[in-house]
Amino acid sequence: MDSPLIIYMGPRLAEPFLTSLVGVTLLLNSLLLLTRAKLHVLIHATVQKIVFQKTGKKPRAVGVIFKDENGKQHKAFLAKRRRSEIIVSCGALGSPQLLLLSGIGPKADLKELNISVLLDNEFVGKGMSDNPMNTVFVPTNTSVEQSLIQTVGITKLGVYIEASSGFGQSMDSIQCNHGIVSAEIGQLSTVPPKQRTQEAIRSYIKSKRDLPYEAFMGGFILEKIASPMSTGQLSLINTNVDDNPSVTFNYFSHPFDLQRCVDGIRMAEKIVNSKHFTNFTQFDKQTLDKLLNMSVKANVNLIPKHTNDTKSLEQFCRDTVITIWHYHGGCHVGKVVSSDFKVLGVHRLRVIDGSTFSESPGTNPQATVMMMGRYMGVKILRERLGRAAGL
């Protein structure tokens, strides 16, 4: 194929579609800016594996095997040009999954699934991270203006304090399925893989009937940990690309992350007990225990709750953790890819997305991924065209 081809392997485990796709779009825009090449986009196609030629000293990526919306298999091959290459941008969950399906990863894990080992790399799928968030509900006696999540401060320990308000909902709305923002879909990563069962989801849906309506009448104080030290891993459960891999993030497994969460909850307590805040909420000496109890009952994830959640802030952090989908890691620079995002040990293959990040910003990562796509697009253009790139 002479013209560029992009086959998007969509988001996994409720991984946001927009972040990955926007980064890919900016990367391609940069590459196509001066080449004026025609672009073929197959939006209902799924890459199953990368095809390699093994005749040289290092395996060389030459194409991909993919299936269309009808399940029919196809192959797409690189043009026979010196600088032709495949760029993987499947996101923090999709990119390590695709490398593993293509035979790049821990040798023992690949052999267990009868995947032919192309390159033994123990680091593929390792060091998976997510920025954990916890929420304190603050009900008000008066209506408040609706606002999306906004960062209002950062503590000395690097905890992001954020706020949102005005999400009062009817009982019908609280109990219905809101897609990715519903815990039964969007918060699956907060429980271990073996607990992500249909039975657990049905139990959660049933418990929605008891959600306190007043918890959604007001606002939220949120605290989020940036650059967590707790990490997990990603591994395949089978060789079917349509099945989510097994992913763990091990939230708060590192004591410093837990310490920072407690620091954030205590900051929320100071805010709630401040004079201006109590005047606004019209509560007299609002106690943290009361708010934490309400937050626990709001049941924002599938994690079983404990009776001492409000007596131990550490337990509260563990039991009420939620994700806001800042997944990153699995294809780290220096371990899986080089500094220019070329996959180590093979030719003509790059990974350019959040899977290469060792840290994700405390705020939304979209801008970071967008800048990464733009930067690498321009860099590749300069490498290929030199001064003719005009950049």
mmCIF file of C-alpha atoms in Angstrom:
data_model
loop_
_atom_site.group_PDB
_atom_site.id
_atom_site.type_symbol
_atom_site.label_atom_id
_atom_site.label_comp_id
_atom_site.label_asym_id
_atom_site.label_seq_id
_atom_site.Cartn_x
_atom_site.Cartn_y
_atom_site.Cartn_z
ATOM 1 C CA MET A 1 0.000 0.000 0.000
ATOM 2 C CA ASP A 2 1.552 3.271 -1.134
ATOM 3 C CA SER A 3 -0.745 5.696 0.729
ATOM 4 C CA PRO A 4 -0.843 5.957 4.533
ATOM 5 C CA LEU A 5 -3.257 3.634 6.340
ATOM 6 C CA ILE A 6 -4.641 3.957 9.847
ATOM 7 C CA ILE A 7 -6.600 1.146 11.459
ATOM 8 C CA TYR A 8 -7.855 2.202 14.877
ATOM 9 C CA MET A 9 -7.946 -0.498 17.552
ATOM 10 C CA GLY A 10 -10.474 1.103 19.895
ATOM 11 C CA PRO A 11 -10.452 1.836 23.635
ATOM 12 C CA ARG A 12 -10.289 -0.931 26.227
ATOM 13 C CA LEU A 13 -11.830 -1.243 29.685
ATOM 14 C CA ALA A 14 -13.658 2.062 29.192
ATOM 15 C CA GLU A 15 -10.443 3.803 28.154
ATOM 16 C CA PRO A 16 -11.484 7.179 26.705
ATOM 17 C CA PHE A 17 -11.794 7.103 22.923
ATOM 18 C CA LEU A 18 -11.119 10.804 22.454
ATOM 19 C CA THR A 19 -7.665 11.015 24.009
ATOM 20 C CA SER A 20 -6.132 8.308 21.822
ATOM 21 C CA LEU A 21 -7.919 9.319 18.642
ATOM 22 C CA VAL A 22 -7.059 13.030 18.898
ATOM 23 C CA GLY A 23 -3.370 12.224 19.394
ATOM 24 C CA VAL A 24 -3.454 9.924 16.369
ATOM 25 C CA THR A 25 -5.224 12.591 14.302
ATOM 26 C CA LEU A 26 -2.635 15.271 15.106
ATOM 27 C CA LEU A 27 0.207 12.876 14.363
ATOM 28 C CA LEU A 28 -1.280 12.051 10.968
ATOM 29 C CA ASN A 29 -2.096 15.672 10.203
ATOM 30 C CA SER A 30 1.543 16.559 10.729
ATOM 31 C CA LEU A 31 2.765 13.695 8.549
ATOM 32 C CA LEU A 32 0.318 14.508 5.762
ATOM 33 C CA LEU A 33 0.790 18.266 5.893
ATOM 34 C CA LEU A 34 3.507 18.420 3.268
ATOM 35 C CA THR A 35 3.375 14.984 1.681
ATOM 36 C CA ARG A 36 -0.206 15.569 0.488
ATOM 37 C CA ALA A 37 -0.660 11.818 0.449
ATOM 38 C CA LYS A 38 -4.074 10.239 0.325
ATOM 39 C CA LEU A 39 -5.212 8.732 3.610
ATOM 40 C CA HIS A 40 -7.309 5.606 3.994
ATOM 41 C CA VAL A 41 -9.102 5.356 7.358
ATOM 42 C CA LEU A 42 -10.761 2.070 8.270
ATOM 43 C CA ILE A 43 -12.901 2.946 11.291
ATOM 44 C CA HIS A 44 -14.641 -0.406 11.682
ATOM 45 C CA ALA A 45 -11.498 -2.490 11.373
ATOM 46 C CA THR A 46 -9.567 -4.152 14.193
ATOM 47 C CA VAL A 47 -5.868 -4.987 14.006
ATOM 48 C CA GLN A 48 -5.247 -8.534 15.164
ATOM 49 C CA LYS A 49 -1.466 -8.654 14.942
ATOM 50 C CA ILE A 50 1.570 -7.047 13.333
ATOM 51 C CA VAL A 51 3.344 -9.009 10.591
ATOM 52 C CA PHE A 52 7.157 -9.225 10.689
ATOM 53 C CA GLN A 53 9.907 -10.328 8.335
ATOM 54 C CA LYS A 54 12.563 -12.303 10.209
ATOM 55 C CA THR A 55 15.341 -12.647 7.641
ATOM 56 C CA GLY A 56 17.632 -9.883 8.965
ATOM 57 C CA LYS A 57 19.486 -9.431 12.236
ATOM 58 C CA LYS A 58 16.371 -7.909 13.740
ATOM 59 C CA PRO A 59 12.713 -8.634 12.909
ATOM 60 C CA ARG A 60 11.237 -5.976 10.644
ATOM 61 C CA ALA A 61 7.584 -4.920 10.714
ATOM 62 C CA VAL A 62 6.119 -5.220 7.207
ATOM 63 C CA GLY A 63 2.346 -5.053 7.691
ATOM 64 C CA VAL A 64 -0.714 -5.895 9.774
ATOM 65 C CA ILE A 65 -3.488 -8.460 9.791
ATOM 66 C CA PHE A 66 -6.882 -6.939 10.510
ATOM 67 C CA LYS A 67 -10.554 -7.798 10.289
ATOM 68 C CA ASP A 68 -13.354 -5.638 8.972
ATOM 69 C CA GLU A 69 -16.801 -4.986 10.457
ATOM 70 C CA ASN A 70 -18.010 -8.320 9.069
ATOM 71 C CA GLY A 71 -15.191 -10.286 10.650
ATOM 72 C CA LYS A 72 -13.403 -10.922 7.341
ATOM 73 C CA GLN A 73 -9.607 -10.957 7.580
ATOM 74 C CA HIS A 74 -7.354 -8.704 5.502
ATOM 75 C CA LYS A 75 -3.676 -7.864 5.265
ATOM 76 C CA ALA A 76 -2.093 -4.454 4.693
ATOM 77 C CA PHE A 77 1.609 -4.159 3.885
ATOM 78 C CA LEU A 78 4.060 -1.272 4.026
ATOM 79 C CA ALA A 79 5.317 0.285 0.820
ATOM 80 C CA LYS A 80 8.802 -0.877 -0.113
ATOM 81 C CA ARG A 81 10.482 2.349 0.885
ATOM 82 C CA ARG A 82 13.420 2.763 3.241
ATOM 83 C CA ARG A 83 11.559 4.902 5.779
ATOM 84 C CA SER A 84 8.228 3.055 5.736
ATOM 85 C CA GLU A 85 7.063 2.111 9.230
ATOM 86 C CA ILE A 86 4.073 1.137 11.339
ATOM 87 C CA ILE A 87 2.967 3.477 14.123
ATOM 88 C CA VAL A 88 0.905 1.923 16.916
ATOM 89 C CA SER A 89 -1.407 4.340 18.746
ATOM 90 C CA CYS A 90 -3.878 2.070 20.494
ATOM 91 C CA GLY A 91 -3.725 3.689 23.932
ATOM 92 C CA ALA A 92 -2.320 2.548 27.259
ATOM 93 C CA LEU A 93 -4.313 -0.676 27.181
ATOM 94 C CA GLY A 94 -4.470 -1.414 23.457
ATOM 95 C CA SER A 95 -0.817 -0.892 22.527
ATOM 96 C CA PRO A 96 0.764 -3.380 24.957
ATOM 97 C CA GLN A 97 -2.041 -5.804 24.102
ATOM 98 C CA LEU A 98 -1.225 -5.564 20.386
ATOM 99 C CA LEU A 99 2.511 -6.039 20.991
ATOM 100 C CA LEU A 100 1.790 -9.146 23.057
ATOM 101 C CA LEU A 101 -0.549 -10.560 20.400
ATOM 102 C CA SER A 102 2.234 -9.935 17.866
ATOM 103 C CA GLY A 103 4.790 -11.938 19.864
ATOM 104 C CA ILE A 104 6.607 -9.127 21.668
ATOM 105 C CA GLY A 105 6.568 -9.559 25.446
ATOM 106 C CA PRO A 106 7.505 -11.896 28.318
ATOM 107 C CA LYS A 107 8.519 -15.214 26.788
ATOM 108 C CA ALA A 108 6.816 -17.409 29.377
ATOM 109 C CA ASP A 109 3.496 -15.563 29.125
ATOM 110 C CA LEU A 110 3.495 -15.764 25.327
ATOM 111 C CA LYS A 111 4.306 -19.471 25.291
ATOM 112 C CA GLU A 112 1.499 -20.162 27.754
ATOM 113 C CA LEU A 113 -0.966 -18.887 25.136
ATOM 114 C CA ASN A 114 0.885 -20.612 22.259
ATOM 115 C CA ILE A 115 1.920 -17.266 20.762
ATOM 116 C CA SER A 116 5.068 -17.510 18.670
ATOM 117 C CA VAL A 117 7.778 -15.499 20.460
ATOM 118 C CA LEU A 118 9.204 -12.826 18.186
ATOM 119 C CA LEU A 119 11.038 -10.868 20.895
ATOM 120 C CA ASP A 120 11.375 -11.672 24.582
ATOM 121 C CA ASN A 121 10.774 -8.414 26.486
ATOM 122 C CA GLU A 122 9.727 -8.744 30.111
ATOM 123 C CA PHE A 123 8.641 -5.099 30.340
ATOM 124 C CA VAL A 124 5.736 -5.143 27.879
ATOM 125 C CA GLY A 125 2.548 -4.616 29.887
ATOM 126 C CA LYS A 126 4.448 -3.813 33.076
ATOM 127 C CA GLY A 127 4.347 -0.603 35.112
ATOM 128 C CA MET A 128 0.678 0.102 34.407
ATOM 129 C CA SER A 129 -0.501 3.182 36.322
ATOM 130 C CA ASP A 130 -3.627 5.246 36.861
ATOM 131 C CA ASN A 131 -4.181 8.451 38.829
ATOM 132 C CA PRO A 132 -6.595 7.453 41.616
ATOM 133 C CA MET A 133 -9.366 9.820 42.667
ATOM 134 C CA ASN A 134 -11.581 9.972 45.752
ATOM 135 C CA THR A 135 -14.697 12.050 46.202
ATOM 136 C CA VAL A 136 -16.434 13.756 49.116
ATOM 137 C CA PHE A 137 -20.039 14.728 48.494
ATOM 138 C CA VAL A 138 -21.142 18.083 49.876
ATOM 139 C CA PRO A 139 -24.938 18.589 49.771
ATOM 140 C CA THR A 140 -26.393 22.099 49.792
ATOM 141 C CA ASN A 141 -29.763 23.470 50.825
ATOM 142 C CA THR A 142 -29.898 25.749 47.807
ATOM 143 C CA SER A 143 -29.519 25.152 44.091
ATOM 144 C CA VAL A 144 -26.011 25.611 42.729
ATOM 145 C CA GLU A 145 -24.731 26.348 39.264
ATOM 146 C CA GLN A 146 -23.612 23.302 37.345
ATOM 147 C CA SER A 147 -19.884 23.124 36.641
ATOM 148 C CA LEU A 148 -17.563 20.471 35.309
ATOM 149 C CA ILE A 149 -14.510 19.339 37.240
ATOM 150 C CA GLN A 150 -12.074 22.172 37.877
ATOM 151 C CA THR A 151 -8.710 22.100 39.637
ATOM 152 C CA VAL A 152 -8.734 24.523 42.552
ATOM 153 C CA GLY A 153 -5.426 23.727 44.227
ATOM 154 C CA ILE A 154 -2.451 21.400 44.637
ATOM 155 C CA THR A 155 -1.142 20.379 48.066
ATOM 156 C CA LYS A 156 2.530 20.180 49.038
ATOM 157 C CA LEU A 157 2.348 16.407 48.570
ATOM 158 C CA GLY A 158 1.178 16.810 44.987
ATOM 159 C CA VAL A 159 -2.502 16.064 45.580
ATOM 160 C CA TYR A 160 -4.841 17.785 43.136
ATOM 161 C CA ILE A 161 -7.907 19.262 44.853
ATOM 162 C CA GLU A 162 -10.772 19.640 42.412
ATOM 163 C CA ALA A 163 -14.439 20.579 42.539
ATOM 164 C CA SER A 164 -17.641 20.164 40.573
ATOM 165 C CA SER A 165 -21.214 21.117 41.362
ATOM 166 C CA GLY A 166 -24.830 21.239 40.293
ATOM 167 C CA PHE A 167 -25.333 17.595 39.412
ATOM 168 C CA GLY A 168 -28.733 17.207 41.031
ATOM 169 C CA GLN A 169 -30.581 14.378 39.344
ATOM 170 C CA SER A 170 -33.987 12.766 39.544
ATOM 171 C CA MET A 171 -34.239 9.321 41.124
ATOM 172 C CA ASP A 172 -34.839 7.827 37.684
ATOM 173 C CA SER A 173 -31.676 9.434 36.370
ATOM 174 C CA ILE A 174 -29.564 8.194 39.296
ATOM 175 C CA GLN A 175 -30.672 4.607 38.753
ATOM 176 C CA CYS A 176 -30.310 4.458 34.977
ATOM 177 C CA ASN A 177 -27.240 3.433 32.997
ATOM 178 C CA HIS A 178 -25.094 6.432 32.020
ATOM 179 C CA GLY A 179 -22.587 4.431 30.002
ATOM 180 C CA ILE A 180 -18.940 5.098 30.735
ATOM 181 C CA VAL A 181 -19.792 7.402 33.676
ATOM 182 C CA SER A 182 -21.764 4.637 35.389
ATOM 183 C CA ALA A 183 -19.742 2.620 37.867
ATOM 184 C CA GLU A 184 -20.860 -0.717 36.429
ATOM 185 C CA ILE A 185 -19.036 0.178 33.198
ATOM 186 C CA GLY A 186 -16.597 3.001 33.843
ATOM 187 C CA GLN A 187 -15.197 1.820 37.192
ATOM 188 C CA LEU A 188 -14.360 -1.804 36.424
ATOM 189 C CA SER A 189 -10.626 -1.076 36.720
ATOM 190 C CA THR A 190 -10.990 -0.303 40.442
ATOM 191 C CA VAL A 191 -11.649 -3.974 41.267
ATOM 192 C CA PRO A 192 -9.349 -6.952 40.575
ATOM 193 C CA PRO A 193 -9.944 -8.783 37.270
ATOM 194 C CA LYS A 194 -11.565 -11.793 38.943
ATOM 195 C CA GLN A 195 -14.174 -9.515 40.528
ATOM 196 C CA ARG A 196 -15.207 -7.980 37.186
ATOM 197 C CA THR A 197 -18.089 -10.395 36.818
ATOM 198 C CA GLN A 198 -21.618 -10.066 35.502
ATOM 199 C CA GLU A 199 -22.825 -11.034 38.964
ATOM 200 C CA ALA A 200 -20.964 -8.093 40.542
ATOM 201 C CA ILE A 201 -22.403 -5.730 37.945
ATOM 202 C CA ARG A 202 -25.961 -6.998 38.523
ATOM 203 C CA SER A 203 -25.496 -6.623 42.282
ATOM 204 C CA TYR A 204 -24.331 -3.038 41.839
ATOM 205 C CA ILE A 205 -27.269 -2.174 39.583
ATOM 206 C CA LYS A 206 -29.626 -3.575 42.205
ATOM 207 C CA SER A 207 -27.983 -1.515 44.956
ATOM 208 C CA LYS A 208 -28.535 1.660 42.935
ATOM 209 C CA ARG A 209 -32.107 1.685 44.240
ATOM 210 C CA ASP A 210 -30.754 2.651 47.657
ATOM 211 C CA LEU A 211 -28.516 5.497 46.508
ATOM 212 C CA PRO A 212 -29.173 8.614 48.624
ATOM 213 C CA TYR A 213 -30.775 11.256 46.444
ATOM 214 C CA GLU A 214 -29.444 14.042 48.646
ATOM 215 C CA ALA A 215 -25.856 13.011 47.862
ATOM 216 C CA PHE A 216 -26.349 14.282 44.330
ATOM 217 C CA MET A 217 -27.932 17.584 45.355
ATOM 218 C CA GLY A 218 -24.968 19.900 45.677
ATOM 219 C CA GLY A 219 -21.339 19.516 44.770
ATOM 220 C CA PHE A 220 -18.254 17.386 45.100
ATOM 221 C CA ILE A 221 -14.774 17.925 46.462
ATOM 222 C CA LEU A 222 -12.374 15.610 44.730
ATOM 223 C CA GLU A 223 -8.777 14.740 45.472
ATOM 224 C CA LYS A 224 -6.575 13.061 42.893
ATOM 225 C CA ILE A 225 -3.076 11.608 43.139
ATOM 226 C CA ALA A 226 -0.745 12.568 40.309
ATOM 227 C CA SER A 227 2.317 10.430 39.498
ATOM 228 C CA PRO A 228 1.319 7.463 41.678
ATOM 229 C CA MET A 229 4.042 5.119 42.859
ATOM 230 C CA SER A 230 1.648 2.157 42.858
ATOM 231 C CA THR A 231 1.831 0.173 39.640
ATOM 232 C CA GLY A 232 0.233 -2.909 38.143
ATOM 233 C CA GLN A 233 0.452 -4.924 34.983
ATOM 234 C CA LEU A 234 -1.379 -5.977 31.845
ATOM 235 C CA SER A 235 -1.511 -9.507 30.475
ATOM 236 C CA LEU A 236 -3.521 -11.399 27.888
ATOM 237 C CA ILE A 237 -6.322 -13.744 28.920
ATOM 238 C CA ASN A 238 -6.443 -15.285 25.438
ATOM 239 C CA THR A 239 -5.453 -14.516 21.845
ATOM 240 C CA ASN A 240 -8.761 -12.894 20.877
ATOM 241 C CA VAL A 241 -8.136 -9.205 20.216
ATOM 242 C CA ASP A 242 -11.782 -8.418 21.026
ATOM 243 C CA ASP A 243 -11.419 -9.613 24.628
ATOM 244 C CA ASN A 244 -10.095 -7.123 27.161
ATOM 245 C CA PRO A 245 -6.711 -8.045 28.598
ATOM 246 C CA SER A 246 -6.359 -8.575 32.324
ATOM 247 C CA VAL A 247 -5.293 -5.234 33.840
ATOM 248 C CA THR A 248 -4.487 -4.260 37.411
ATOM 249 C CA PHE A 249 -3.362 -0.870 38.712
ATOM 250 C CA ASN A 250 -2.970 -1.814 42.399
ATOM 251 C CA TYR A 251 -4.334 1.489 43.651
ATOM 252 C CA PHE A 252 -2.753 2.612 46.957
ATOM 253 C CA SER A 253 -0.506 -0.446 47.189
ATOM 254 C CA HIS A 254 2.375 1.964 47.819
ATOM 255 C CA PRO A 255 2.126 3.612 51.265
ATOM 256 C CA PHE A 256 3.104 7.057 49.941
ATOM 257 C CA ASP A 257 0.085 7.097 47.608
ATOM 258 C CA LEU A 258 -2.150 6.233 50.552
ATOM 259 C CA GLN A 259 -0.534 8.960 52.640
ATOM 260 C CA ARG A 260 -1.222 11.495 49.901
ATOM 261 C CA CYS A 261 -4.859 10.409 49.645
ATOM 262 C CA VAL A 262 -5.331 10.930 53.387
ATOM 263 C CA ASP A 263 -3.676 14.328 53.006
ATOM 264 C CA GLY A 264 -6.203 15.199 50.320
ATOM 265 C CA ILE A 265 -9.204 14.089 52.392
ATOM 266 C CA ARG A 266 -7.960 16.149 55.334
ATOM 267 C CA MET A 267 -7.649 19.146 53.039
ATOM 268 C CA ALA A 268 -11.269 18.562 52.008
ATOM 269 C CA GLU A 269 -12.190 18.595 55.710
ATOM 270 C CA LYS A 270 -10.510 21.984 56.160
ATOM 271 C CA ILE A 271 -12.390 23.365 53.176
ATOM 272 C CA VAL A 272 -15.758 22.094 54.368
ATOM 273 C CA ASN A 273 -15.207 23.441 57.874
ATOM 274 C CA SER A 274 -14.145 26.885 56.694
ATOM 275 C CA LYS A 275 -16.432 29.794 57.563
ATOM 276 C CA HIS A 276 -17.216 30.760 54.001
ATOM 277 C CA PHE A 277 -18.019 27.207 53.056
ATOM 278 C CA THR A 278 -20.376 26.537 55.961
ATOM 279 C CA ASN A 279 -22.189 29.789 55.190
ATOM 280 C CA PHE A 280 -22.687 28.620 51.625
ATOM 281 C CA THR A 281 -23.837 25.111 52.485
ATOM 282 C CA GLN A 282 -25.995 26.415 55.366
ATOM 283 C CA PHE A 283 -24.883 23.562 57.598
ATOM 284 C CA ASP A 284 -23.866 24.144 61.181
ATOM 285 C CA LYS A 285 -20.466 22.654 61.974
ATOM 286 C CA GLN A 286 -20.647 20.127 59.199
ATOM 287 C CA THR A 287 -18.630 17.105 60.338
ATOM 288 C CA LEU A 288 -16.351 15.144 58.086
ATOM 289 C CA ASP A 289 -17.792 11.823 59.324
ATOM 290 C CA LYS A 290 -21.239 12.809 58.114
ATOM 291 C CA LEU A 291 -19.935 13.692 54.663
ATOM 292 C CA LEU A 292 -17.757 10.588 54.427
ATOM 293 C CA ASN A 293 -20.696 8.379 55.398
ATOM 294 C CA MET A 294 -22.749 9.972 52.645
ATOM 295 C CA SER A 295 -19.876 9.507 50.199
ATOM 296 C CA VAL A 296 -19.555 5.817 51.077
ATOM 297 C CA LYS A 297 -23.298 5.267 50.662
ATOM 298 C CA ALA A 298 -23.189 6.904 47.252
ATOM 299 C CA ASN A 299 -21.527 3.659 46.106
ATOM 300 C CA VAL A 300 -19.485 5.135 43.264
ATOM 301 C CA ASN A 301 -17.636 1.908 42.451
ATOM 302 C CA LEU A 302 -17.967 -1.889 42.727
ATOM 303 C CA ILE A 303 -15.623 -2.256 45.722
ATOM 304 C CA PRO A 304 -17.218 -3.869 48.814
ATOM 305 C CA LYS A 305 -17.501 -1.306 51.614
ATOM 306 C CA HIS A 306 -16.366 -1.704 55.240
ATOM 307 C CA THR A 307 -18.149 -0.602 58.394
ATOM 308 C CA ASN A 308 -15.141 1.420 59.552
ATOM 309 C CA ASP A 309 -14.764 3.439 56.355
ATOM 310 C CA THR A 310 -15.272 6.744 58.156
ATOM 311 C CA LYS A 311 -13.117 5.824 61.160
ATOM 312 C CA SER A 312 -10.071 5.110 59.029
ATOM 313 C CA LEU A 313 -9.257 7.549 56.264
ATOM 314 C CA GLU A 314 -6.886 4.948 54.818
ATOM 315 C CA GLN A 315 -9.780 2.492 54.518
ATOM 316 C CA PHE A 316 -11.998 5.210 53.083
ATOM 317 C CA CYS A 317 -9.386 5.882 50.386
ATOM 318 C CA ARG A 318 -9.115 2.206 49.457
ATOM 319 C CA ASP A 319 -12.855 1.576 49.358
ATOM 320 C CA THR A 320 -14.018 4.695 47.530
ATOM 321 C CA VAL A 321 -11.265 5.028 44.919
ATOM 322 C CA ILE A 322 -12.488 5.799 41.425
ATOM 323 C CA THR A 323 -10.759 6.163 38.098
ATOM 324 C CA ILE A 324 -11.021 9.128 35.792
ATOM 325 C CA TRP A 325 -9.284 7.071 33.081
ATOM 326 C CA HIS A 326 -5.760 8.452 33.194
ATOM 327 C CA TYR A 327 -4.315 5.052 32.300
ATOM 328 C CA HIS A 328 -0.671 5.050 31.252
ATOM 329 C CA GLY A 329 2.329 2.749 31.041
ATOM 330 C CA GLY A 330 2.916 -0.705 29.587
ATOM 331 C CA CYS A 331 5.334 0.422 26.833
ATOM 332 C CA HIS A 332 7.765 2.607 28.764
ATOM 333 C CA VAL A 333 10.580 4.549 27.150
ATOM 334 C CA GLY A 334 13.910 2.802 27.722
ATOM 335 C CA LYS A 335 12.238 -0.545 28.394
ATOM 336 C CA VAL A 336 9.906 -1.189 25.462
ATOM 337 C CA VAL A 337 10.559 1.776 23.162
ATOM 338 C CA SER A 338 13.524 4.083 22.571
ATOM 339 C CA SER A 339 13.576 7.833 23.171
ATOM 340 C CA ASP A 340 12.131 8.335 19.689
ATOM 341 C CA PHE A 341 9.426 5.742 20.438
ATOM 342 C CA LYS A 342 10.814 2.988 18.221
ATOM 343 C CA VAL A 343 10.128 -0.481 19.604
ATOM 344 C CA LEU A 344 13.394 -1.899 20.931
ATOM 345 C CA GLY A 345 14.721 -4.984 19.181
ATOM 346 C CA VAL A 346 12.738 -4.603 15.932
ATOM 347 C CA HIS A 347 12.769 -2.343 12.906
ATOM 348 C CA ARG A 348 10.027 -0.159 11.392
ATOM 349 C CA LEU A 349 7.727 -0.106 14.405
ATOM 350 C CA ARG A 350 6.894 2.726 16.811
ATOM 351 C CA VAL A 351 4.458 3.178 19.683
ATOM 352 C CA ILE A 352 3.294 6.770 20.096
ATOM 353 C CA ASP A 353 0.654 7.198 22.804
ATOM 354 C CA GLY A 354 0.088 7.258 26.577
ATOM 355 C CA SER A 355 1.402 3.719 27.026
ATOM 356 C CA THR A 356 4.915 5.200 26.829
ATOM 357 C CA PHE A 357 4.317 7.621 29.733
ATOM 358 C CA SER A 358 5.915 6.944 33.107
ATOM 359 C CA GLU A 359 3.738 9.742 34.519
ATOM 360 C CA SER A 360 0.421 11.255 33.506
ATOM 361 C CA PRO A 361 -0.526 14.867 34.302
ATOM 362 C CA GLY A 362 -2.647 15.508 37.380
ATOM 363 C CA THR A 363 -5.193 17.190 35.144
ATOM 364 C CA ASN A 364 -6.725 15.858 31.918
ATOM 365 C CA PRO A 365 -4.062 14.150 29.750
ATOM 366 C CA GLN A 366 -5.667 15.020 26.392
ATOM 367 C CA ALA A 367 -3.436 18.059 25.789
ATOM 368 C CA THR A 368 -0.311 16.034 26.576
ATOM 369 C CA VAL A 369 -1.266 13.306 24.114
ATOM 370 C CA MET A 370 -2.191 15.928 21.506
ATOM 371 C CA MET A 371 1.176 17.660 21.889
ATOM 372 C CA MET A 372 2.927 14.299 21.680
ATOM 373 C CA GLY A 373 1.159 13.496 18.409
ATOM 374 C CA ARG A 374 1.956 16.897 16.941
ATOM 375 C CA TYR A 375 5.588 16.841 18.120
ATOM 376 C CA MET A 376 6.309 13.367 16.748
ATOM 377 C CA GLY A 377 4.554 14.132 13.470
ATOM 378 C CA VAL A 378 6.751 17.179 12.945
ATOM 379 C CA LYS A 379 9.873 15.298 14.075
ATOM 380 C CA ILE A 380 9.269 12.438 11.641
ATOM 381 C CA LEU A 381 8.646 14.934 8.837
ATOM 382 C CA ARG A 382 11.966 16.652 9.538
ATOM 383 C CA GLU A 383 13.773 13.307 9.607
ATOM 384 C CA ARG A 384 12.294 12.300 6.267
ATOM 385 C CA LEU A 385 12.271 15.590 4.368
ATOM 386 C CA GLY A 386 14.977 17.657 6.020
ATOM 387 C CA ARG A 387 14.803 21.343 5.076
ATOM 388 C CA ALA A 388 12.060 20.584 2.590
ATOM 389 C CA ALA A 389 9.716 20.012 5.520
ATOM 390 C CA GLY A 390 9.705 23.753 6.151
ATOM 391 C CA LEU A 391 9.199 23.174 9.888
#
